[in-house]
Amino acid sequence: MTRRRSDTREQIRRVALELFAEQGYEKTSLREIAERLEVTKAALYYHFKTKEDIVASLFEDFHAEAEELLEWSRGQEPTPASRREFVRRYAEIIQGPGREMLRFMQQNEPAVRDLKGGADLRARMQLFAEFLVDKDSSLPDQIRARMSIFSLHLAHFAMRDTAVDEDEVQAAALQVALDLIPED
Amino acid sequence: MTRRRSDTREQIRRVALELFAEQGYEKTSLREIAERLEVTKAALYYHFKTKEDIVASLFEDFHAEAEELLEWSRGQEPTPASRREFVRRYAEIIQGPGREMLRFMQQNEPAVRDLKGGADLRARMQLFAEFLVDKDSSLPDQIRARMSIFSLHLAHFAMRDTAVDEDEVQAAALQVALDLIPED
Amino acid sequence: MTRRRSDTREQIRRVALELFAEQGYEKTSLREIAERLEVTKAALYYHFKTKEDIVASLFEDFHAEAEELLEWSRGQEPTPASRREFVRRYAEIIQGPGREMLRFMQQNEPAVRDLKGGADLRARMQLFAEFLVDKDSSLPDQIRARMSIFSLHLAHFAMRDTAVDEDEVQAAALQVALDLIPED
Amino acid sequence: MTRRRSDTREQIRRVALELFAEQGYEKTSLREIAERLEVTKAALYYHFKTKEDIVASLFEDFHAEAEELLEWSRGQEPTPASRREFVRRYAEIIQGPGREMLRFMQQNEPAVRDLKGGADLRARMQLFAEFLVDKDSSLPDQIRARMSIFSLHLAHFAMRDTAVDEDEVQAAALQVALDLIPED
DNA sequence: CATGAATGAGCTTTCATTCAT
DNA sequence: CATGAATGAAAGCTCATTCAT
C-alpha cells in the first residue's frame, strides 16, 4: 500500500488542482483532498508546509513555462508574425494540466491574488500584453491583446453549456485569439 | 443616528457587494460586513435569512435587467445591427453597481455557480449568446460572441495594471465587444 | 441556564487562571476551560479574541495594582521604612487571586515572557527592585531585594510539601521578605 | 561527517536542555530539536524512546549529583557550619549545565512536575530543606532555608535586566544563600 | 429593529509517535 | 544509525447561524 518516492506528492498536486479548479480554493478543504487520496490530512503536511504552498507549487510549473516563453519573446522583434507565434506557443503551454491551472487562476481571482506567487503570475500576464501590443496603441487594441489571452483561458468555460468537443473548442479559441492580435 | 426604513438593508447590499467583489464570497465573512456597517452580525439576519440570500438579492437586480434585455431581444430579428444594439444596451446595464456585480460573478465562478440564482445567471448568459450568434455559425464565431460579453465584464480587470481612466476603458471595451459580433 | 451579563466572562477568567497556574499555560487547552464551565469553545471566543487575550486580561488586573503601588512609591523617599512599607503593600496585593497570578508568572516564565503584557510585567518587577535597593548597593544586596519579592511569590510553593496553613505561610513569607530588605 | 559513538545522543541532550530552558518544555517540539542538529525526528527516537525520556535523562544527571550530596549530608551533624558547606557544595553542582537544568526546573514547574523523575526531584529538594533547617524551627526559618536554595536557582534570572557578569552574580548568590541559613 | 450570547461544525495546522527500509 | 513517509489526536480559531430579550 506504500507509494513510490514522491508519488504521493504528485498525487496531492493533481487532486488539489482538480478540486481547486472545480470548487475554488477556499471551498476546498485539506480534508477533502486527503480523503480523495485515502491518506490523512497530516500526510499532506508532510509534503507541503501549508495549503498555500500546494498552490504555490502548482504556480511554479506555470511560472517556469511562462518564463521560458517570455525569454523567447525577448529575443524577438514584436511583429504581427512573432506576436501570433507567441500566442500559438502560449496556447500550447496551456494544454493539459495548464488549462485547469489557468481556469483556476481566472475564476478564483480574489483568492489567487493573495496567494504566494499570485502577484507574480499577474505580473507575467502584464508582460505578455506588453509583447503583444505596442504601448502607444489605441485603447481598444490594448484590450484586444489582453482578451486574446483570455480567449484561450476562457473559451472552454464560455462554451461549457454547448456539447462541443473540448479540443475543437481549444482550436477555435486559438483562431479567435490570433484574430485579436493587432495587424500592425 | 437612526436610519430610514430599509436604509440598512441597502447598506448591507452595498457593502456586501463591495467586499464580495474585492475579496471573494468565501473570504468575506458576515462579521466583516457587520463591522464595516457598525452593526452586529445578528442585525444582518434581521434583513436577510442567510449569507446566500444577500447574494441572491444582488443577483435579482441583475436578473431583472437581464430579463428586460432578453425581453426586448425576443422582439428583434437577429441582425448585425440589432445584435450590436443588444451589446450596447448590455454595456449600459453593467455600468455602476452592475459592473462590480459582474466582476464578482466572473471572478468567483466556483462560488457563484452553487449559489441560489447562480445557475440562473449562467443560463441567461447562454441566452445572450444565442441571440448574438447563429446556432450554426462557425465555432470561432460562437466563441467570439461570448468573448464579446466577457470583454465588457473583464476589460477593467484586464487593464488594472495600467493607469487608464475607468470610463475610457469601459468605452473602449464596448468598441472591442462590438467588433467581436459577427458581421452577418 | 443563561447567565448575568458578563458573568461568563468572569468565570472564564477565574477558571483559566486556576488552570494556567495549576497546569501551565501551554498544557491548558481552551477545550478544558470550556468543559469546566460547560460552555463550548466558541463561547470563549465570544468573550476573548484569543487564548493569549485571556491571559492579557488577567495581567491587566495585576498591572493596575502594580502601577498604583509604583505610583505611591514615586512619592516616597527610599528609606528602609518606606521600603518595608512597599513590601507590606505588595504582600497585600498578592493575596487572593493575585497569588495564583504570580505563581503562574513565576512558574511559567518562558510562556509568560512571550505573552502580550508579559514583558511589561517583567519591567514592573525591575522597577520594584529599583525602589527597594540603591543602584550602587552591593551585588548581594541587589539580589536580596529581588529575592525579597520572590519570597512572597514562592513561599507557598516552597512549603507545599509541608502541612502548614496557607495564611501562616504567607505571614511568615512577609517576615522573610522584610528581613531581606537592606537595613540602609 | 560521522559522529563518535553516542555523540549524537549527547548532542540531543545538549540542544534539548538549551531549548527547554529557553522556551519551555511544551513549546519546544522534537522537530525543532532535530532541525537544530540537522537530523530527522526519527533519529531522536533512535536515541530516546519518548520526548519525556530526553528530559528524564537530563534529570538523571542532576539526580545523581543531588544523591551524592545527600549521601554526604547523611554523614554530617546538621550544624551551621555543615549546612553552609552543604550550600557551597550545592552551588558548585549547579554551575555549568546544571544551572540551565535548574532554571528549566524552576521556570517550568507545571510541566516538570508531571514528568518522569520530576516528582523525584521535588522530593530531593525537600530533603535538602530538611538538612538545612530543623523541623521545629520557626516558619520564617523554614522558608529562609528554602529561599536559600532558590537564590542559587533564580539569582541569574532575577538580575537578567542588569548588565552584571554571570559569574559575579553566581558568587553573590552564594553569599545571599549562605546568609539565609539559620545561624543555629 | 437590533443586540448579546452562544453553538455546532468545520477549518488549518502542529505534535509526538511509529515503522518499514 | 538513521531516514522517509505517514498517522491519530488534538490544538487554536473562524464561521454561519439561532434565539431570547
PDB file of C-alpha atoms in Angstrom, chain A residues 28-157:
ATOM      1  CA  THR A  28     -11.716  23.041  -0.988  1.00  0.00           C
ATOM      2  CA  SER A  29     -10.583  21.734   2.372  1.00  0.00           C
ATOM      3  CA  LEU A  30      -7.495  19.712   3.017  1.00  0.00           C
ATOM      4  CA  ARG A  31      -9.738  17.055   4.475  1.00  0.00           C
ATOM      5  CA  GLU A  32     -11.343  16.692   1.089  1.00  0.00           C
ATOM      6  CA  ILE A  33      -8.038  16.375  -0.718  1.00  0.00           C
ATOM      7  CA  ALA A  34      -6.810  13.869   1.829  1.00  0.00           C
ATOM      8  CA  GLU A  35      -9.953  11.777   1.636  1.00  0.00           C
ATOM      9  CA  ARG A  36      -9.759  11.508  -2.134  1.00  0.00           C
ATOM     10  CA  LEU A  37      -6.251  10.183  -1.826  1.00  0.00           C
ATOM     11  CA  GLU A  38      -7.113   7.981   1.120  1.00  0.00           C
ATOM     12  CA  VAL A  39      -4.410   9.484   3.261  1.00  0.00           C
ATOM     13  CA  THR A  40      -4.703  11.616   6.381  1.00  0.00           C
ATOM     14  CA  LYS A  41      -4.570  15.371   6.477  1.00  0.00           C
ATOM     15  CA  ALA A  42      -1.270  15.121   8.316  1.00  0.00           C
ATOM     16  CA  ALA A  43       0.204  13.339   5.306  1.00  0.00           C
ATOM     17  CA  LEU A  44      -0.426  16.441   3.226  1.00  0.00           C
ATOM     18  CA  TYR A  45       1.582  18.387   5.733  1.00  0.00           C
ATOM     19  CA  TYR A  46       4.453  16.025   5.351  1.00  0.00           C
ATOM     20  CA  HIS A  47       4.665  17.028   1.710  1.00  0.00           C
ATOM     21  CA  PHE A  48       3.645  20.672   1.873  1.00  0.00           C
ATOM     22  CA  LYS A  49       4.144  23.157   4.645  1.00  0.00           C
ATOM     23  CA  THR A  50       0.782  24.852   4.173  1.00  0.00           C
ATOM     24  CA  LYS A  51      -2.280  24.763   1.994  1.00  0.00           C
ATOM     25  CA  GLU A  52      -0.969  27.826   0.251  1.00  0.00           C
ATOM     26  CA  ASP A  53       2.246  26.002  -0.551  1.00  0.00           C
ATOM     27  CA  ILE A  54       0.354  23.415  -2.546  1.00  0.00           C
ATOM     28  CA  VAL A  55      -0.934  26.160  -4.778  1.00  0.00           C
ATOM     29  CA  ALA A  56       2.466  27.820  -4.879  1.00  0.00           C
ATOM     30  CA  SER A  57       3.949  24.589  -6.094  1.00  0.00           C
ATOM     31  CA  LEU A  58       1.349  24.442  -8.863  1.00  0.00           C
ATOM     32  CA  PHE A  59       2.019  28.033  -9.775  1.00  0.00           C
ATOM     33  CA  GLU A  60       5.690  27.291 -10.155  1.00  0.00           C
ATOM     34  CA  ASP A  61       5.103  24.915 -13.012  1.00  0.00           C
ATOM     35  CA  PHE A  62       3.203  27.527 -14.917  1.00  0.00           C
ATOM     36  CA  HIS A  63       5.628  30.191 -13.878  1.00  0.00           C
ATOM     37  CA  ALA A  64       8.511  28.267 -15.389  1.00  0.00           C
ATOM     38  CA  GLU A  65       6.793  27.766 -18.723  1.00  0.00           C
ATOM     39  CA  ALA A  66       5.661  31.378 -18.817  1.00  0.00           C
ATOM     40  CA  GLU A  67       9.214  32.461 -18.104  1.00  0.00           C
ATOM     41  CA  GLU A  68      10.540  30.375 -20.942  1.00  0.00           C
ATOM     42  CA  LEU A  69       8.026  31.900 -23.302  1.00  0.00           C
ATOM     43  CA  LEU A  70       8.925  35.393 -22.174  1.00  0.00           C
ATOM     44  CA  GLU A  71      12.602  34.575 -22.593  1.00  0.00           C
ATOM     45  CA  TRP A  72      11.924  33.603 -26.172  1.00  0.00           C
ATOM     46  CA  SER A  73       9.898  36.745 -26.740  1.00  0.00           C
ATOM     47  CA  ARG A  74      12.725  38.946 -25.532  1.00  0.00           C
ATOM     48  CA  GLY A  75      14.796  37.798 -28.489  1.00  0.00           C
ATOM     49  CA  GLN A  76      12.026  38.693 -30.944  1.00  0.00           C
ATOM     50  CA  GLU A  77      11.093  41.860 -32.738  1.00  0.00           C
ATOM     51  CA  PRO A  78       7.432  42.470 -31.891  1.00  0.00           C
ATOM     52  CA  THR A  79       5.983  41.990 -35.371  1.00  0.00           C
ATOM     53  CA  PRO A  80       2.466  40.718 -36.136  1.00  0.00           C
ATOM     54  CA  ALA A  81       4.061  37.427 -37.106  1.00  0.00           C
ATOM     55  CA  SER A  82       6.084  36.986 -33.930  1.00  0.00           C
ATOM     56  CA  ARG A  83       3.136  38.051 -31.855  1.00  0.00           C
ATOM     57  CA  ARG A  84       0.978  35.398 -33.449  1.00  0.00           C
ATOM     58  CA  GLU A  85       3.731  32.900 -32.881  1.00  0.00           C
ATOM     59  CA  PHE A  86       3.720  33.968 -29.240  1.00  0.00           C
ATOM     60  CA  VAL A  87       0.011  33.272 -28.970  1.00  0.00           C
ATOM     61  CA  ARG A  88       0.426  29.894 -30.630  1.00  0.00           C
ATOM     62  CA  ARG A  89       3.144  28.915 -28.203  1.00  0.00           C
ATOM     63  CA  TYR A  90       1.120  30.099 -25.263  1.00  0.00           C
ATOM     64  CA  ALA A  91      -1.850  28.091 -26.475  1.00  0.00           C
ATOM     65  CA  GLU A  92       0.315  25.025 -26.467  1.00  0.00           C
ATOM     66  CA  ILE A  93       1.538  25.668 -22.950  1.00  0.00           C
ATOM     67  CA  ILE A  94      -1.918  25.801 -21.537  1.00  0.00           C
ATOM     68  CA  GLN A  95      -2.975  22.472 -22.926  1.00  0.00           C
ATOM     69  CA  GLY A  96      -3.408  19.668 -20.421  1.00  0.00           C
ATOM     70  CA  PRO A  97      -2.860  20.461 -16.753  1.00  0.00           C
ATOM     71  CA  GLY A  98      -2.046  24.020 -17.692  1.00  0.00           C
ATOM     72  CA  ARG A  99      -5.612  24.582 -18.771  1.00  0.00           C
ATOM     73  CA  GLU A 100      -7.020  23.610 -15.412  1.00  0.00           C
ATOM     74  CA  MET A 101      -4.422  25.819 -13.770  1.00  0.00           C
ATOM     75  CA  LEU A 102      -5.476  28.823 -15.816  1.00  0.00           C
ATOM     76  CA  ARG A 103      -9.115  28.161 -15.274  1.00  0.00           C
ATOM     77  CA  PHE A 104      -8.357  28.160 -11.581  1.00  0.00           C
ATOM     78  CA  MET A 105      -6.469  31.419 -11.829  1.00  0.00           C
ATOM     79  CA  GLN A 106      -9.069  33.180 -13.880  1.00  0.00           C
ATOM     80  CA  GLN A 107     -12.063  32.023 -11.878  1.00  0.00           C
ATOM     81  CA  ASN A 108     -10.618  32.482  -8.410  1.00  0.00           C
ATOM     82  CA  GLU A 109      -9.029  35.832  -8.857  1.00  0.00           C
ATOM     83  CA  PRO A 110      -9.595  37.187  -5.332  1.00  0.00           C
ATOM     84  CA  ALA A 111      -8.097  34.115  -3.742  1.00  0.00           C
ATOM     85  CA  VAL A 112      -5.231  33.742  -6.188  1.00  0.00           C
ATOM     86  CA  ARG A 113      -4.276  37.366  -5.915  1.00  0.00           C
ATOM     87  CA  ASP A 114      -3.378  36.932  -2.266  1.00  0.00           C
ATOM     88  CA  LEU A 115      -1.584  33.651  -2.672  1.00  0.00           C
ATOM     89  CA  LYS A 116       2.191  33.275  -2.655  1.00  0.00           C
ATOM     90  CA  GLY A 117       3.206  33.628  -6.277  1.00  0.00           C
ATOM     91  CA  GLY A 118      -0.143  35.023  -7.310  1.00  0.00           C
ATOM     92  CA  ALA A 119       1.029  38.581  -7.759  1.00  0.00           C
ATOM     93  CA  ASP A 120       3.903  37.215  -9.762  1.00  0.00           C
ATOM     94  CA  LEU A 121       1.582  35.435 -12.165  1.00  0.00           C
ATOM     95  CA  ARG A 122      -0.366  38.600 -12.673  1.00  0.00           C
ATOM     96  CA  ALA A 123       2.813  40.468 -13.450  1.00  0.00           C
ATOM     97  CA  ARG A 124       3.670  37.850 -16.044  1.00  0.00           C
ATOM     98  CA  MET A 125       0.302  38.373 -17.732  1.00  0.00           C
ATOM     99  CA  GLN A 126       1.106  42.041 -17.903  1.00  0.00           C
ATOM    100  CA  LEU A 127       4.390  41.209 -19.646  1.00  0.00           C
ATOM    101  CA  PHE A 128       2.520  39.060 -22.130  1.00  0.00           C
ATOM    102  CA  ALA A 129       0.353  42.029 -23.014  1.00  0.00           C
ATOM    103  CA  GLU A 130       3.387  44.239 -23.383  1.00  0.00           C
ATOM    104  CA  PHE A 131       4.818  41.986 -26.024  1.00  0.00           C
ATOM    105  CA  LEU A 132       1.537  41.555 -27.849  1.00  0.00           C
ATOM    106  CA  VAL A 133       0.667  45.197 -28.296  1.00  0.00           C
ATOM    107  CA  ASP A 134       2.557  48.487 -28.608  1.00  0.00           C
ATOM    108  CA  LYS A 135       2.472  50.748 -25.592  1.00  0.00           C
ATOM    109  CA  ASP A 136       1.073  53.596 -27.678  1.00  0.00           C
ATOM    110  CA  SER A 137      -1.601  51.564 -29.425  1.00  0.00           C
ATOM    111  CA  SER A 138      -5.238  52.571 -29.157  1.00  0.00           C
ATOM    112  CA  LEU A 139      -7.056  51.579 -26.026  1.00  0.00           C
ATOM    113  CA  PRO A 140      -9.269  49.079 -27.881  1.00  0.00           C
ATOM    114  CA  ASP A 141      -6.169  47.387 -29.242  1.00  0.00           C
ATOM    115  CA  GLN A 142      -4.707  47.211 -25.761  1.00  0.00           C
ATOM    116  CA  ILE A 143      -7.837  45.492 -24.603  1.00  0.00           C
ATOM    117  CA  ARG A 144      -7.918  43.203 -27.620  1.00  0.00           C
ATOM    118  CA  ALA A 145      -4.436  41.935 -26.901  1.00  0.00           C
ATOM    119  CA  ARG A 146      -5.490  41.050 -23.388  1.00  0.00           C
ATOM    120  CA  MET A 147      -8.755  39.480 -24.493  1.00  0.00           C
ATOM    121  CA  SER A 148      -6.716  37.397 -26.889  1.00  0.00           C
ATOM    122  CA  ILE A 149      -5.051  35.732 -23.923  1.00  0.00           C
ATOM    123  CA  PHE A 150      -8.327  35.495 -22.065  1.00  0.00           C
ATOM    124  CA  SER A 151      -9.937  33.763 -25.035  1.00  0.00           C
ATOM    125  CA  LEU A 152      -7.511  30.931 -24.560  1.00  0.00           C
ATOM    126  CA  HIS A 153      -8.236  30.852 -20.859  1.00  0.00           C
ATOM    127  CA  LEU A 154     -11.984  31.123 -21.023  1.00  0.00           C
ATOM    128  CA  ALA A 155     -13.154  29.594 -24.285  1.00  0.00           C
ATOM    129  CA  HIS A 156     -13.785  26.242 -22.702  1.00  0.00           C
ATOM    130  CA  PHE A 157     -15.705  27.821 -19.867  1.00  0.00           C
TER     131      PHE A 157
END
